[in-house]
PDB file of C-alpha atoms in Angstrom:
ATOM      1  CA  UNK A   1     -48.457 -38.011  78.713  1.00  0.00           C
ATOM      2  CA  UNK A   2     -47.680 -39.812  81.554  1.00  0.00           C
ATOM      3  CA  UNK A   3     -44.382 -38.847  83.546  1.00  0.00           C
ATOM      4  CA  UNK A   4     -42.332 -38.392  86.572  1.00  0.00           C
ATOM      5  CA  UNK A   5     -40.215 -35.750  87.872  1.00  0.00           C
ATOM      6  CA  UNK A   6     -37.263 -37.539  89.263  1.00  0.00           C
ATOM      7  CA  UNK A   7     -35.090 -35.125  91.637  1.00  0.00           C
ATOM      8  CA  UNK A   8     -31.681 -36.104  91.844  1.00  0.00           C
ATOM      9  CA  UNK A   9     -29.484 -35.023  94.926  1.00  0.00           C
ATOM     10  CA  UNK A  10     -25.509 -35.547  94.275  1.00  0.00           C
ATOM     11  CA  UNK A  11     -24.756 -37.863  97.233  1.00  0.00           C
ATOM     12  CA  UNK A  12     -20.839 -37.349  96.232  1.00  0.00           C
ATOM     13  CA  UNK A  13     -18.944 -35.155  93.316  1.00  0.00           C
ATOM     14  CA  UNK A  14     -20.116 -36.136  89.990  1.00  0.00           C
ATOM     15  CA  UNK A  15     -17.996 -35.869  86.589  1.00  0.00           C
ATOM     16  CA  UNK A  16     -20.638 -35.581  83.493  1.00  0.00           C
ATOM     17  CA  UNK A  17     -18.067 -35.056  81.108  1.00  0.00           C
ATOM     18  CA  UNK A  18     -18.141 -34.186  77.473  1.00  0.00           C
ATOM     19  CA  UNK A  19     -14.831 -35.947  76.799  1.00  0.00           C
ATOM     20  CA  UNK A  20     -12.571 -32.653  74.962  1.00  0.00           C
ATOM     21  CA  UNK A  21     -10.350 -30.216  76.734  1.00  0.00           C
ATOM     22  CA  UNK A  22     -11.167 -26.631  77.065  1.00  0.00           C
ATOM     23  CA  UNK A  23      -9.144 -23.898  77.896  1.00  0.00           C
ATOM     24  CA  UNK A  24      -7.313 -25.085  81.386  1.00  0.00           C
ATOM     25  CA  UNK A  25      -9.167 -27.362  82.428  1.00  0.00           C
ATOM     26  CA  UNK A  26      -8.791 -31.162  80.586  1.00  0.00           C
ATOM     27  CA  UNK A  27     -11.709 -32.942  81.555  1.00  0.00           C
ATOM     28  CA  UNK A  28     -14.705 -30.371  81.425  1.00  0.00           C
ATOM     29  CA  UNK A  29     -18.429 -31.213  82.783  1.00  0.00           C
ATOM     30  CA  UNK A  30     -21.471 -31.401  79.984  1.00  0.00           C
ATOM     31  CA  UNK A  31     -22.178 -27.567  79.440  1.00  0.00           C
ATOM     32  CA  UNK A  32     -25.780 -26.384  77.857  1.00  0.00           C
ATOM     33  CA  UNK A  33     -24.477 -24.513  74.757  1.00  0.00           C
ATOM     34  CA  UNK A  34     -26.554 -21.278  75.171  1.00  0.00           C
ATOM     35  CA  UNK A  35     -26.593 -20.926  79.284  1.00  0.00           C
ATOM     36  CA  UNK A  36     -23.742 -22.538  80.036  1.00  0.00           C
ATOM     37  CA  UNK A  37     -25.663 -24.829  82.808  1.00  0.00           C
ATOM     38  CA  UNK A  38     -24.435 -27.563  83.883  1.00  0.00           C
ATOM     39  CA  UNK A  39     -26.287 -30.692  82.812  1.00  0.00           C
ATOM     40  CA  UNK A  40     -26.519 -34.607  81.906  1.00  0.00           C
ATOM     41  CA  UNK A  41     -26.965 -35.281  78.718  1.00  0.00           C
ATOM     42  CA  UNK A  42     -30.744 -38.058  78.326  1.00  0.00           C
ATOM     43  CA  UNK A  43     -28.511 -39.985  76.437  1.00  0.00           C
ATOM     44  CA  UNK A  44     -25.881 -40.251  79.541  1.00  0.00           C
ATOM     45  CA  UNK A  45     -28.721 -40.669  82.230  1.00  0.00           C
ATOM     46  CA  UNK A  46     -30.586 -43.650  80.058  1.00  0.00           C
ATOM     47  CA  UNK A  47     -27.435 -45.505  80.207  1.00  0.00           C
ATOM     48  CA  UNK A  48     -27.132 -45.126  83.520  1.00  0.00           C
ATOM     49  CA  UNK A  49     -30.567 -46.174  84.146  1.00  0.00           C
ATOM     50  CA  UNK A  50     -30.039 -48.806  82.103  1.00  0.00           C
ATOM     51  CA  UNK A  51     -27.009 -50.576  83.618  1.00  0.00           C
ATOM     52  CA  UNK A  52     -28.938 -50.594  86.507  1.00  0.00           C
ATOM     53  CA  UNK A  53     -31.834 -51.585  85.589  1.00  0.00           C
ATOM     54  CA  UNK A  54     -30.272 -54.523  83.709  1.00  0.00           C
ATOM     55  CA  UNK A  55     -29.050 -55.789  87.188  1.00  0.00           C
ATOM     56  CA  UNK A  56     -32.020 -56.857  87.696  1.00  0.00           C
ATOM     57  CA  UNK A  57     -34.037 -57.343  85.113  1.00  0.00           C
ATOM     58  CA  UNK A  58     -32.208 -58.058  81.451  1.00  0.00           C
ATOM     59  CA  UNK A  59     -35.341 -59.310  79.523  1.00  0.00           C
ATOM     60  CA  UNK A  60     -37.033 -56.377  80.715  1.00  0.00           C
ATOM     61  CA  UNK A  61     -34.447 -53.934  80.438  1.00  0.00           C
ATOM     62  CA  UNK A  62     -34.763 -54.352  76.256  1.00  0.00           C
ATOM     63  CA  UNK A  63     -38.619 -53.641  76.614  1.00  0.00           C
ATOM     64  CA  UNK A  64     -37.996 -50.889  78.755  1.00  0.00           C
ATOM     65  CA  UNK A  65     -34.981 -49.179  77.088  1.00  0.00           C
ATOM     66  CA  UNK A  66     -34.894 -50.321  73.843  1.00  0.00           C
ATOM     67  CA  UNK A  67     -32.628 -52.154  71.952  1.00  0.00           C
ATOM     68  CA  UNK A  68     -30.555 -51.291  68.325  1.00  0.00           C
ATOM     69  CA  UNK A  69     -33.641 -51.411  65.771  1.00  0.00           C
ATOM     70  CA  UNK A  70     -36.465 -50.753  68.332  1.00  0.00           C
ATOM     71  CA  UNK A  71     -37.232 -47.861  70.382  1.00  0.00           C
ATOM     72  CA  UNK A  72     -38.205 -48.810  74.122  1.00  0.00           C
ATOM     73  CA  UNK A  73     -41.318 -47.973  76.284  1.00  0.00           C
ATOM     74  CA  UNK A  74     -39.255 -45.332  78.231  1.00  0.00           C
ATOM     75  CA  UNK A  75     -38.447 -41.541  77.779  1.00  0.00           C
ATOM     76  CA  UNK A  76     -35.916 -39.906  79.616  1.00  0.00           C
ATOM     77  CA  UNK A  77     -34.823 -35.946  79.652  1.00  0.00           C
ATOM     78  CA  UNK A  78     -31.995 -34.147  80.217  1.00  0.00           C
ATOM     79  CA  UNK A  79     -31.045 -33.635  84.007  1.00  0.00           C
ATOM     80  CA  UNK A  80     -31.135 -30.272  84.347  1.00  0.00           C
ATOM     81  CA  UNK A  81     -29.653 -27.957  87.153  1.00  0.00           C
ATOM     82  CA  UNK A  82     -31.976 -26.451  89.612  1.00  0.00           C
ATOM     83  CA  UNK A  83     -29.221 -25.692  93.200  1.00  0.00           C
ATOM     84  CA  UNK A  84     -26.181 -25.331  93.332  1.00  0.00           C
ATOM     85  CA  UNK A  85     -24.201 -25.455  96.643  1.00  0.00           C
ATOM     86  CA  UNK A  86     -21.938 -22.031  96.894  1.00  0.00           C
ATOM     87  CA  UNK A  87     -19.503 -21.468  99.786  1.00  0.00           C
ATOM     88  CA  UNK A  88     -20.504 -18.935 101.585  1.00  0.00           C
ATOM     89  CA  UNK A  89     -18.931 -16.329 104.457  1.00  0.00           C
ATOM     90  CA  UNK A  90     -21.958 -15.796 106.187  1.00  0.00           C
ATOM     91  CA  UNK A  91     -23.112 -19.254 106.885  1.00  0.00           C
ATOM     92  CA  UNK A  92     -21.859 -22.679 105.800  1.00  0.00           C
ATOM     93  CA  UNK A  93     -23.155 -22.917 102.483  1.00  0.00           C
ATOM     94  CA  UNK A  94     -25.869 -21.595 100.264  1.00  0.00           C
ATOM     95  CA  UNK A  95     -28.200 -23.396  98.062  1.00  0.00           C
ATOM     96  CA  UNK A  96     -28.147 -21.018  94.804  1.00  0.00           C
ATOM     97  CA  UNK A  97     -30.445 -20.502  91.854  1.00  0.00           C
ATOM     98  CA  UNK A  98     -32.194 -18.217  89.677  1.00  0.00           C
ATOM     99  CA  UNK A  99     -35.886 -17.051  88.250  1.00  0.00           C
ATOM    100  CA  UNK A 100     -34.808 -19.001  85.228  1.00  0.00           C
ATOM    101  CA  UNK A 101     -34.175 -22.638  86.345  1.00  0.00           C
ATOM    102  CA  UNK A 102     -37.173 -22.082  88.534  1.00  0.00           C
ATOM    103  CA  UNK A 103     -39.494 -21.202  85.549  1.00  0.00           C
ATOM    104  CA  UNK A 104     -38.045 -24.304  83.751  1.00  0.00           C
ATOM    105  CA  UNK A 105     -38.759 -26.277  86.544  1.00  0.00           C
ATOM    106  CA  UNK A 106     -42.165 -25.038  86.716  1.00  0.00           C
ATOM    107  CA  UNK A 107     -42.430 -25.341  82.871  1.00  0.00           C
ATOM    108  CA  UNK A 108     -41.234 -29.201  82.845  1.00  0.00           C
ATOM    109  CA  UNK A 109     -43.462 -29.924  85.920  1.00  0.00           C
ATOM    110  CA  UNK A 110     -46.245 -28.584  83.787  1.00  0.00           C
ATOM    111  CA  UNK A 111     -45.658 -30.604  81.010  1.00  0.00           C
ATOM    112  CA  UNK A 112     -45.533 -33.806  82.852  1.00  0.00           C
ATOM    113  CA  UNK A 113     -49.065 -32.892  83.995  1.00  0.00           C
ATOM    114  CA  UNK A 114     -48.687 -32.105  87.756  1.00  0.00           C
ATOM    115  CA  UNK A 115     -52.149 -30.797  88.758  1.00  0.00           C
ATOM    116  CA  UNK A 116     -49.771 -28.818  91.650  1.00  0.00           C
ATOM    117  CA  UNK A 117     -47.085 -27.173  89.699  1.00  0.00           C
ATOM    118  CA  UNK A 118     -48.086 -23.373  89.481  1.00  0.00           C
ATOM    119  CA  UNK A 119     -45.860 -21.382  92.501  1.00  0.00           C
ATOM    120  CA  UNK A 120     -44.671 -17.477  91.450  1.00  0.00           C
ATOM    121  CA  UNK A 121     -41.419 -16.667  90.105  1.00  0.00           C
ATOM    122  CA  UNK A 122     -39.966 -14.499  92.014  1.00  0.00           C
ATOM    123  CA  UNK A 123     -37.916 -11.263  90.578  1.00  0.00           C
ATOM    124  CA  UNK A 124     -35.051 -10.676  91.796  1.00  0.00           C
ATOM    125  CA  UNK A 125     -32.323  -7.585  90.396  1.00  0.00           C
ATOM    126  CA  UNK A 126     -28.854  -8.088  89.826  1.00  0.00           C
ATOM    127  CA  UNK A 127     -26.339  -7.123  92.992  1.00  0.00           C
ATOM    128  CA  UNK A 128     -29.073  -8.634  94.965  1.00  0.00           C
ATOM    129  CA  UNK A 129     -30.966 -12.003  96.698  1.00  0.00           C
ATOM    130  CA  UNK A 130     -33.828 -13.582  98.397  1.00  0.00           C
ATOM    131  CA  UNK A 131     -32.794 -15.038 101.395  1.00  0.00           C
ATOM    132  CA  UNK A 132     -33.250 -15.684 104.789  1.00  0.00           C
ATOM    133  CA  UNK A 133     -31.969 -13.357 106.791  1.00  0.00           C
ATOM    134  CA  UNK A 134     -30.719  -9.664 106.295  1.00  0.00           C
ATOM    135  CA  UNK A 135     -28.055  -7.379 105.277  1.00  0.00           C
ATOM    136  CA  UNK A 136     -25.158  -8.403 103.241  1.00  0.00           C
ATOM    137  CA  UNK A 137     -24.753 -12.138 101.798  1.00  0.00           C
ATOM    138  CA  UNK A 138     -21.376 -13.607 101.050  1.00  0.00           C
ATOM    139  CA  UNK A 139     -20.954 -15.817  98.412  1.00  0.00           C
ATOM    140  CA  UNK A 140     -17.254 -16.858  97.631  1.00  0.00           C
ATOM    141  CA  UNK A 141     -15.734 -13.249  96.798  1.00  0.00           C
ATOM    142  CA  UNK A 142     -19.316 -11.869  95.853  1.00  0.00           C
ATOM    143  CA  UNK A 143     -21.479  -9.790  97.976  1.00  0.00           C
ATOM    144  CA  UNK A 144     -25.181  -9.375  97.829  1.00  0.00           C
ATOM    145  CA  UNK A 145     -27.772  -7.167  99.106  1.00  0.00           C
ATOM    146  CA  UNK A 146     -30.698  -8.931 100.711  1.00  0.00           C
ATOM    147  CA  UNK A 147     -34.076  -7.647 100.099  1.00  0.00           C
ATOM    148  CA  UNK A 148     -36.408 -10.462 100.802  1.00  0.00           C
ATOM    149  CA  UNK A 149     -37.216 -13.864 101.863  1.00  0.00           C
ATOM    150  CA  UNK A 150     -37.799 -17.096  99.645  1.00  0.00           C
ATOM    151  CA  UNK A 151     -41.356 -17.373  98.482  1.00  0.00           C
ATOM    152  CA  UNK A 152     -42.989 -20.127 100.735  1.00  0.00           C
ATOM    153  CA  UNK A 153     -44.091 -21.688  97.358  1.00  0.00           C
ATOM    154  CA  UNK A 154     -40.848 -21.705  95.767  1.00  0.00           C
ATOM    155  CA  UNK A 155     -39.294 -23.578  98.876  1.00  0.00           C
ATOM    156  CA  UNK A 156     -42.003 -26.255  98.881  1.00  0.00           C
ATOM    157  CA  UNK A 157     -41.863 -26.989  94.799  1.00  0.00           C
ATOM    158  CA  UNK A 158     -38.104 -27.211  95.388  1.00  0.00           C
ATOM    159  CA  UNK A 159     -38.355 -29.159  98.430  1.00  0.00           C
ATOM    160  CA  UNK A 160     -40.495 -31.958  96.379  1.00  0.00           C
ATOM    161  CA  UNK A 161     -37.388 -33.026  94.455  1.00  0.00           C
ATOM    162  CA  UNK A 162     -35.204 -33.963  97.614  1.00  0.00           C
ATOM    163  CA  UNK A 163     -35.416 -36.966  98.773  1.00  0.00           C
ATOM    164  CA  UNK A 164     -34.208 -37.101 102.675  1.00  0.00           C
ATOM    165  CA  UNK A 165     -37.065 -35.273 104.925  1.00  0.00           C
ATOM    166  CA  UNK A 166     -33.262 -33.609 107.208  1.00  0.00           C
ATOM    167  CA  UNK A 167     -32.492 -31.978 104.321  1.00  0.00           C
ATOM    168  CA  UNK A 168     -36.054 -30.870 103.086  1.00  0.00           C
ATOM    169  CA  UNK A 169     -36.037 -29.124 106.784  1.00  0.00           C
ATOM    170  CA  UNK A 170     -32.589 -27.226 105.900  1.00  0.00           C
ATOM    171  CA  UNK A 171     -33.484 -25.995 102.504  1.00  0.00           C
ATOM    172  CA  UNK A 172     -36.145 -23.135 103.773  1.00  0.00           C
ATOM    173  CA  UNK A 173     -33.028 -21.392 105.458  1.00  0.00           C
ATOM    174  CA  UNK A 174     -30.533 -22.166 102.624  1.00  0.00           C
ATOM    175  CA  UNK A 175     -32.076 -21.716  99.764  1.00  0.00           C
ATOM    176  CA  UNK A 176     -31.002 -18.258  97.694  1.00  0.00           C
ATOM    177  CA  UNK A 177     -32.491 -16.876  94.607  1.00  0.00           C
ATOM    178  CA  UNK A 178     -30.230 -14.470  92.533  1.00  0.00           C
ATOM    179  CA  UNK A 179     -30.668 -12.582  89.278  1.00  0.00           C
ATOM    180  CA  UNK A 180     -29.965 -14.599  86.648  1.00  0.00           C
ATOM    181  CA  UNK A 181     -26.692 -12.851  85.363  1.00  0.00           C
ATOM    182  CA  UNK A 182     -25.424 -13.307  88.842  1.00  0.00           C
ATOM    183  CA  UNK A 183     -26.431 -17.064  88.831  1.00  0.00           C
ATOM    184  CA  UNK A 184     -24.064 -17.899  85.460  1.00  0.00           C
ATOM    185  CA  UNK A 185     -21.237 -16.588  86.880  1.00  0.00           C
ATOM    186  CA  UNK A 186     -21.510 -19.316  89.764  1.00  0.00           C
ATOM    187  CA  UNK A 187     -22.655 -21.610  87.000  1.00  0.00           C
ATOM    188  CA  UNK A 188     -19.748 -21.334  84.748  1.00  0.00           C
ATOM    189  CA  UNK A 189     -17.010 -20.386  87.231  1.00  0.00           C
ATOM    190  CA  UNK A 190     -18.018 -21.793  90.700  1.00  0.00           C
ATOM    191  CA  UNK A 191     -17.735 -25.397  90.616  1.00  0.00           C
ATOM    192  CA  UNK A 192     -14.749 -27.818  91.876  1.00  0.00           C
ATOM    193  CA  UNK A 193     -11.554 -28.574  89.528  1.00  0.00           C
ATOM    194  CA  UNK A 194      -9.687 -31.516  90.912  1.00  0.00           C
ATOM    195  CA  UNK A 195      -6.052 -32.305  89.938  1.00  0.00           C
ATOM    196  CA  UNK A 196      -6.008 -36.001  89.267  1.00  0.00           C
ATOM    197  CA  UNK A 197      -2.704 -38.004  88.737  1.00  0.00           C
ATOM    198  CA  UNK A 198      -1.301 -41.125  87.464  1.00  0.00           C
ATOM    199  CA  UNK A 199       1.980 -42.367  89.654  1.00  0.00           C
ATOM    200  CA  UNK A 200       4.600 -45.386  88.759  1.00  0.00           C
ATOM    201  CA  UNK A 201       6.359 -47.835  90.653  1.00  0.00           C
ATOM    202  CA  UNK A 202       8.587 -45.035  91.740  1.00  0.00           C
ATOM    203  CA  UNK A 203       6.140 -42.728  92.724  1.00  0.00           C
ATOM    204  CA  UNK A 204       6.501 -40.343  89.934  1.00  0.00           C
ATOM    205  CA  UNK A 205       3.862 -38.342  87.932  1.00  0.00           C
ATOM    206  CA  UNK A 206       3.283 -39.870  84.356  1.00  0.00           C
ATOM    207  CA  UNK A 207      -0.140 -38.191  83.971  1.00  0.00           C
ATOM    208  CA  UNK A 208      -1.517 -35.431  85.719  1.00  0.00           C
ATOM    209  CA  UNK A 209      -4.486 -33.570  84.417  1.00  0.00           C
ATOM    210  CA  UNK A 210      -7.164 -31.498  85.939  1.00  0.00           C
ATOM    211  CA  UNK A 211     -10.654 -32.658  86.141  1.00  0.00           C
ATOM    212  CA  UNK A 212     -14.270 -30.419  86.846  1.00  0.00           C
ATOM    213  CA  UNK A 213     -17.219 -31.998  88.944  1.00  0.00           C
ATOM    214  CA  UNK A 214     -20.419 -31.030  90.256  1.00  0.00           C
ATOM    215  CA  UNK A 215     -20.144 -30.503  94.220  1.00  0.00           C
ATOM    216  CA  UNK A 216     -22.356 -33.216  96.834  1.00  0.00           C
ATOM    217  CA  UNK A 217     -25.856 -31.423  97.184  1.00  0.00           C
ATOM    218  CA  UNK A 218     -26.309 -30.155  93.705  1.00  0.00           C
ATOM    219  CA  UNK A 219     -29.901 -30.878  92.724  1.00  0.00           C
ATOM    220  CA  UNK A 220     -30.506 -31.898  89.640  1.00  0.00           C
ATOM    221  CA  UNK A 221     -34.144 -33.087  87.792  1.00  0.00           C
ATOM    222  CA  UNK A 222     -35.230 -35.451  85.192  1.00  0.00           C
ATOM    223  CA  UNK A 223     -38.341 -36.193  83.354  1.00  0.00           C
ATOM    224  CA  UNK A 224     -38.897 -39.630  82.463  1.00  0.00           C
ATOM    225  CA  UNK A 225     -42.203 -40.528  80.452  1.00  0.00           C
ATOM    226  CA  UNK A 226     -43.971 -43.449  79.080  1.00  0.00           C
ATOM    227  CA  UNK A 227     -44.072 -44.218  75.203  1.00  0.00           C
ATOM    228  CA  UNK A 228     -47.126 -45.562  73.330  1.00  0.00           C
ATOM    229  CA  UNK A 229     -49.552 -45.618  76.906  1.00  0.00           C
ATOM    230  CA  UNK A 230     -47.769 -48.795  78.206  1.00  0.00           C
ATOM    231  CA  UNK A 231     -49.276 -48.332  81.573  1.00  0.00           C
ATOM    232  CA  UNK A 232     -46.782 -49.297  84.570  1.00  0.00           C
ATOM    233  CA  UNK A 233     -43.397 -48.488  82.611  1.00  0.00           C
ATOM    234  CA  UNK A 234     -42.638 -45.933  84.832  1.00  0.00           C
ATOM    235  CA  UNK A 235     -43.621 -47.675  88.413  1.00  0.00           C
ATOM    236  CA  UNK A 236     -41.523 -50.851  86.612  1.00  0.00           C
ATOM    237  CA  UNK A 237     -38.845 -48.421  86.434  1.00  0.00           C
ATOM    238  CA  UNK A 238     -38.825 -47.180  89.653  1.00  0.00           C
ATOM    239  CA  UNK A 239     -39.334 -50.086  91.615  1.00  0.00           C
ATOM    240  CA  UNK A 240     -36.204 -51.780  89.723  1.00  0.00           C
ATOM    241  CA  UNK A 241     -33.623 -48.651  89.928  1.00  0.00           C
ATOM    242  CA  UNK A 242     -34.775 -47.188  93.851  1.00  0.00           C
ATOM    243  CA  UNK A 243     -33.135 -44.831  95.151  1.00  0.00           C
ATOM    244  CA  UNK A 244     -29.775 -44.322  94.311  1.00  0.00           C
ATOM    245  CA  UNK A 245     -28.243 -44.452  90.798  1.00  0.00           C
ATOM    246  CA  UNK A 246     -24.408 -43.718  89.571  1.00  0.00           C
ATOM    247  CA  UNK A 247     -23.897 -41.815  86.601  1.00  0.00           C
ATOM    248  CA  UNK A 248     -20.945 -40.418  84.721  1.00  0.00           C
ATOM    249  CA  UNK A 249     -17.413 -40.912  84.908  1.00  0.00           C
ATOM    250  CA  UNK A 250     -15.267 -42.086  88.156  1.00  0.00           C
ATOM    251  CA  UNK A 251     -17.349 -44.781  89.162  1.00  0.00           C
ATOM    252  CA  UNK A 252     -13.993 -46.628  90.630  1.00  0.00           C
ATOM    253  CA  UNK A 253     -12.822 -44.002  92.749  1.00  0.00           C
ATOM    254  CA  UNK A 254     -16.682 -43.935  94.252  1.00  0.00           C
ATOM    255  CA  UNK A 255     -18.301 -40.672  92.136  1.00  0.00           C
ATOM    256  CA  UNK A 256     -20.973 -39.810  90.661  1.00  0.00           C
ATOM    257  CA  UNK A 257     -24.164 -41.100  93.111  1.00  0.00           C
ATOM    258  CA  UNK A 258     -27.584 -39.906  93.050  1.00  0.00           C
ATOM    259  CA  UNK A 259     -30.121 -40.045  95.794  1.00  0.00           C
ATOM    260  CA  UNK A 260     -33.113 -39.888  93.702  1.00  0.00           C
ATOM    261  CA  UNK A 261     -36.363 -38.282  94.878  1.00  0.00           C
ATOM    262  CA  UNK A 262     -39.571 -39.947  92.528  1.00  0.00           C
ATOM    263  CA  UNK A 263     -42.039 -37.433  92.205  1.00  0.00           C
ATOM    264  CA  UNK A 264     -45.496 -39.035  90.534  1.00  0.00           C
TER     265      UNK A 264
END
């Protein structure tokens, strides 16, 4: 199978939203069922990929993508969660993840066929990170021991998926690996709720509702394939859509862009 990993770098807060209210909070992002991860539905990130795509390019777009009664040439994943930006006392921010988004990640790049993709998974126990530095981390109210640094490896297979060479040279002192247990809780508790509203003439609230996003610098990944060997599907496909792509709610208000990083 031929594929591409495509790294994508929130530029700005992005809204993948599953559309029902849960507990507090009315507008939700897309939540894997079992982990709890954030994610983007394929479905979602076609569309996207579509619309833009379609810009440019509307004969091809029904080759590529497909149309009602025929499948297209393309394949695309779920974008799945692999940092998370955490506030942090001890320096500005953290990069976060865990052994298990890096084994997907080494897992997916695997199955795409990447001749490079083997790097260790680290270990890492709970109450404690790899890290640069020493001592005591601070992330929001949480405190962790530090007991190591960030496999060179690990940095580098990361590193892959982002797109700007700046921020590439940041992510070696940034990046943090925690147990996984500790990872959820930044998963499912960590990211931004917004309070949204809806004013009239006067001024006065009429709607006001509460809204969760994915922070700027989350990196996300996708794998897109090629159906039926159609050679040059996938270069098509990145030469049309580049590198930036909007996906999910809020487009208006100027949410939801990508950076994408094309990794063949």
């Amino acid at each position: 199978m031929r594929a591409k990993i495509v790294g994508m770098l929130a530029e700005t807060f992005v809204h993948p939203g599953t559309g029902q209210t849960t507990g507090a909070i009315d507008l939700p992002v897309a939540r894997e069922a079992a982990t709890d991860y954030p994610f983007i539905a394929g479905s979602s990130l076609k569309g996207a990929l579509l619309d833009d795509y379609r810009q440019q390019d509307d004969e091809g777009a029904k080759r590529i993508f497909g149309e009602q009664d025929n499948a297209g040439d393309l394949l695309v994943s779920d974008a799945r969660l692999l940092l998370l930006p955490v506030r942090s006392l001890t320096s500005a921010f953290k990069w976060v993840t865990c052994p298990h988004l890096l084994e997907r990640l080494e897992r997916d790049l695997k199955r795409s066929g990447k001749a490079d993709a083997g790097f260790n998974i680290p270990a890492v126990e709970r109450k404690r990170a790899l890290a640069g530095g020493s001592g005591r981390l601070f992330l929001e109210e949480r405190s962790f021991e530090v007991t190591g640094d960030v496999p060179e490896d690990v940095v580098e297979a990361v590193g892959s998926l982002i797109p700007h060479k700046n921020v590439r040279e940041r992510l070696g002192e940034r990046l943090t690996i925690l147990h996984d247990d500790d990872f959820a809780w930044f998963a499912r508790y960590g990211l931004p709720v917004q309070a949204r509203n809806v004013l009239d003439t006067n001024k006065k609230s009429e709607n006001l509702w509460y809204e969760e996003t994915l922070p700027p610098d989350t990196l996300m990944y996708s794998v897109l394939a090629q159906r039926n060997g159609k050679n040059g599907t996938l270069d098509d496909v990145k030469e049309k859509i580049g590198d930036y792509l909007q996906v999910g709610g809020n487009e208006t208000v100027g949410q939801g862009w990508f950076s994408l990083g094309w990794r063949d």
